[in-house]
Amino acid sequence: MNGHLGIGMTSQRTRDRLIQQLQKLGIKDQRVLDVMRQIPRHLFVAEALASRAYENNSLPIGQGQTISQPYMVARMTELLIEDGMPENVLEVGTGSGYQSAVLANLIPRVFSVERIRPLQEKAKIVLSDIGIRNISFKHSDGGWGWKACGPYQGILAAAAPAEIPVNLLEQLEIGAKLVIPIGVEGQQVLQRVTRTESAYEVETIEPVSFVPFLKGRA
């Protein structure tokens, strides 16, 4: 019985339906849609929630964290690569590893920082199981970034600080982009920041809802 259930909820048809939904919501980048069609999102959530893995919803992953809504993963990835594919990207918040998988299928080198060790350890196993080898991991406070491996051609953050951490801005290459939700709960917006020769240009994209950006390690 279980085998049939498994096939039903993870079938290509179920995945294709999610991709159609993302297109209706305005995701246009074919590279992002193709990658998300291939990635087995059900492996990144608890087995009890696997049947809901291809709905366009965020789901709990334990430790008070969530796996981001597929639309948001697609949108943030699209914003990051819109003006050219980065060679290296810093991901702030490994979480379930799902966003990491999307990035790693597009970008040669991904550096992923997570403050909650058990989440990151779990994500590492899933990512390794599906054959992803181009991600380096660090257990650390995301607000510090990962200076030793920078500067980065892109940074993507999956938690919302009240304001943009200066360390992240400083670890951007000239011309690089940071995609990050900003603001307190109930008043968050997604922003894209581009580092120029002399300043940081900020675009506000749309209202969002993310877990708060917390300090320290857990």
XYZ file of C-alpha atoms in Angstrom:
218
model
C 0.000 0.000 0.000
C 2.689 2.434 1.031
C 4.543 2.063 -2.230
C 1.508 3.233 -4.191
C 0.978 6.168 -1.862
C 4.591 7.141 -2.330
C 4.329 7.072 -6.098
C 1.135 9.130 -6.093
C 2.377 11.979 -3.980
C 5.778 12.251 -5.627
C 4.751 11.579 -9.205
C 5.901 13.771 -12.060
C 2.309 14.854 -12.574
C 2.135 16.224 -9.025
C 5.380 18.128 -9.585
C 4.243 19.443 -12.956
C 1.097 20.797 -11.325
C 3.205 22.793 -8.868
C 5.277 24.232 -11.742
C 2.094 25.290 -13.575
C 0.950 27.025 -10.398
C 4.268 28.876 -10.103
C 3.956 30.044 -13.715
C 0.447 31.351 -13.016
C 1.860 33.266 -10.048
C 4.333 34.994 -12.358
C 7.534 32.933 -12.209
C 9.038 33.259 -15.683
C 12.636 32.003 -15.478
C 12.630 28.654 -17.252
C 15.916 27.601 -15.634
C 14.359 27.945 -12.176
C 11.159 26.147 -13.186
C 13.118 23.265 -14.774
C 15.242 22.757 -11.658
C 12.239 22.903 -9.337
C 10.410 20.366 -11.473
C 13.270 17.898 -10.893
C 13.972 18.347 -7.175
C 12.230 15.817 -4.873
C 10.808 18.325 -2.346
C 9.106 15.507 -0.406
C 12.550 14.370 0.802
C 13.101 17.706 2.554
C 10.018 17.468 4.798
C 8.954 15.016 7.519
C 7.436 11.818 6.165
C 4.078 12.702 7.729
C 3.970 15.847 5.551
C 5.327 14.275 2.359
C 1.884 14.129 0.729
C 1.762 17.966 0.947
C 5.273 18.542 -0.368
C 4.150 19.761 -3.813
C 1.549 22.213 -2.563
C 2.578 25.851 -2.793
C 2.868 26.193 0.996
C 5.573 26.541 3.604
C 5.672 23.557 5.996
C 7.194 23.070 9.472
C 10.571 21.298 9.562
C 11.109 21.310 13.349
C 13.189 23.606 15.580
C 10.589 26.348 15.004
C 11.636 26.625 11.347
C 9.855 26.097 8.024
C 10.628 24.976 4.493
C 9.892 28.027 2.349
C 6.864 28.152 0.071
C 7.904 26.992 -3.451
C 6.765 30.314 -4.950
C 9.107 32.190 -2.601
C 12.049 29.880 -3.357
C 11.422 30.378 -7.089
C 10.981 34.150 -6.791
C 14.100 34.704 -4.699
C 16.193 32.497 -6.984
C 14.849 34.304 -10.041
C 15.704 37.701 -8.521
C 19.219 36.498 -7.733
C 20.073 35.254 -11.246
C 18.000 37.654 -13.367
C 20.945 39.772 -14.552
C 23.470 36.956 -14.928
C 24.320 33.655 -13.271
C 26.627 34.074 -10.252
C 29.671 31.791 -9.947
C 29.322 31.612 -6.166
C 26.468 32.323 -3.754
C 26.182 32.565 0.021
C 22.966 31.117 1.417
C 22.023 32.393 4.882
C 19.867 29.726 6.519
C 20.338 26.172 5.206
C 17.064 25.131 6.858
C 15.671 21.997 5.196
C 18.220 22.247 2.361
C 15.537 22.679 -0.310
C 16.554 26.202 -1.341
C 20.180 25.004 -1.210
C 19.313 22.256 -3.716
C 17.695 24.743 -6.093
C 20.736 27.035 -5.935
C 23.233 24.157 -6.292
C 21.548 22.984 -9.492
C 22.100 26.420 -11.054
C 25.232 27.883 -9.468
C 28.715 26.287 -9.489
C 29.561 26.952 -5.807
C 27.134 27.416 -2.914
C 28.196 28.303 0.636
C 25.456 27.685 3.186
C 25.374 28.942 6.777
C 22.891 27.706 9.412
C 22.709 28.499 13.140
C 20.732 25.354 14.119
C 23.114 22.400 13.846
C 20.542 19.522 13.795
C 18.727 21.139 10.848
C 21.927 21.550 8.888
C 23.094 17.989 9.619
C 19.767 16.639 8.348
C 19.907 18.831 5.228
C 23.455 17.634 4.469
C 22.294 14.005 4.441
C 19.352 14.667 2.096
C 21.464 16.774 -0.271
C 24.181 14.116 -0.340
C 21.568 11.388 -0.961
C 20.281 13.208 -4.056
C 23.818 13.644 -5.390
C 24.486 17.318 -4.695
C 28.196 17.889 -4.044
C 28.855 21.589 -4.702
C 27.682 23.035 -1.367
C 30.017 23.943 1.516
C 28.370 24.153 4.958
C 29.098 26.155 8.086
C 27.358 26.075 11.479
C 27.336 29.732 12.404
C 25.307 32.883 13.053
C 23.956 33.892 9.619
C 24.422 37.581 10.372
C 28.167 37.085 10.247
C 28.008 35.684 6.731
C 31.096 33.625 5.779
C 33.819 36.124 5.097
C 36.624 33.619 4.445
C 34.900 32.273 1.312
C 33.707 35.636 -0.021
C 33.264 38.025 -1.629
C 30.127 36.606 -3.247
C 28.431 37.238 -6.576
C 25.100 36.664 -4.840
C 23.684 36.261 -1.329
C 20.262 34.846 -0.485
C 18.812 34.959 3.047
C 15.883 32.819 4.182
C 15.083 34.647 7.430
C 14.052 38.236 8.107
C 16.208 40.644 10.128
C 14.809 44.032 11.209
C 17.487 45.630 9.045
C 20.115 44.356 6.621
C 23.207 42.929 8.405
C 26.241 45.049 7.484
C 28.451 41.939 7.230
C 26.327 40.608 4.380
C 26.540 43.879 2.463
C 30.311 43.953 2.909
C 30.674 40.386 1.566
C 29.012 41.269 -1.778
C 31.199 41.767 -4.844
C 30.690 44.991 -6.797
C 27.660 44.369 -9.047
C 26.448 41.459 -6.888
C 22.951 41.102 -5.435
C 21.572 40.290 -1.998
C 17.994 38.954 -1.875
C 16.581 39.189 1.649
C 13.287 39.624 3.546
C 13.407 42.622 5.885
C 11.208 43.791 8.765
C 9.352 42.675 11.870
C 6.630 40.027 11.808
C 3.542 41.150 9.903
C 5.441 43.968 8.161
C 8.082 42.210 6.102
C 9.056 42.989 2.535
C 11.357 41.185 0.138
C 14.258 43.360 -0.988
C 16.961 43.047 -3.600
C 20.119 45.019 -2.886
C 22.751 45.582 -5.586
C 26.226 46.694 -4.570
C 27.551 49.416 -6.875
C 30.988 51.067 -6.915
C 29.913 53.646 -4.363
C 26.630 52.554 -2.769
C 23.906 49.943 -2.338
C 20.795 50.175 -4.504
C 17.687 48.769 -2.823
C 14.578 47.526 -4.658
C 11.482 46.535 -2.684
C 9.817 43.569 -4.392
C 6.701 42.430 -2.489
C 5.283 41.756 1.002
C 6.445 38.439 2.522
C 6.306 36.401 5.728
C 9.486 34.700 6.987
C 10.776 33.376 10.300
C 12.796 36.040 12.160
C 16.566 36.277 11.773
C 18.018 35.137 15.120
C 21.491 35.667 16.552
C 23.958 33.068 17.818
C 24.210 29.314 17.278
C 21.836 26.569 18.392
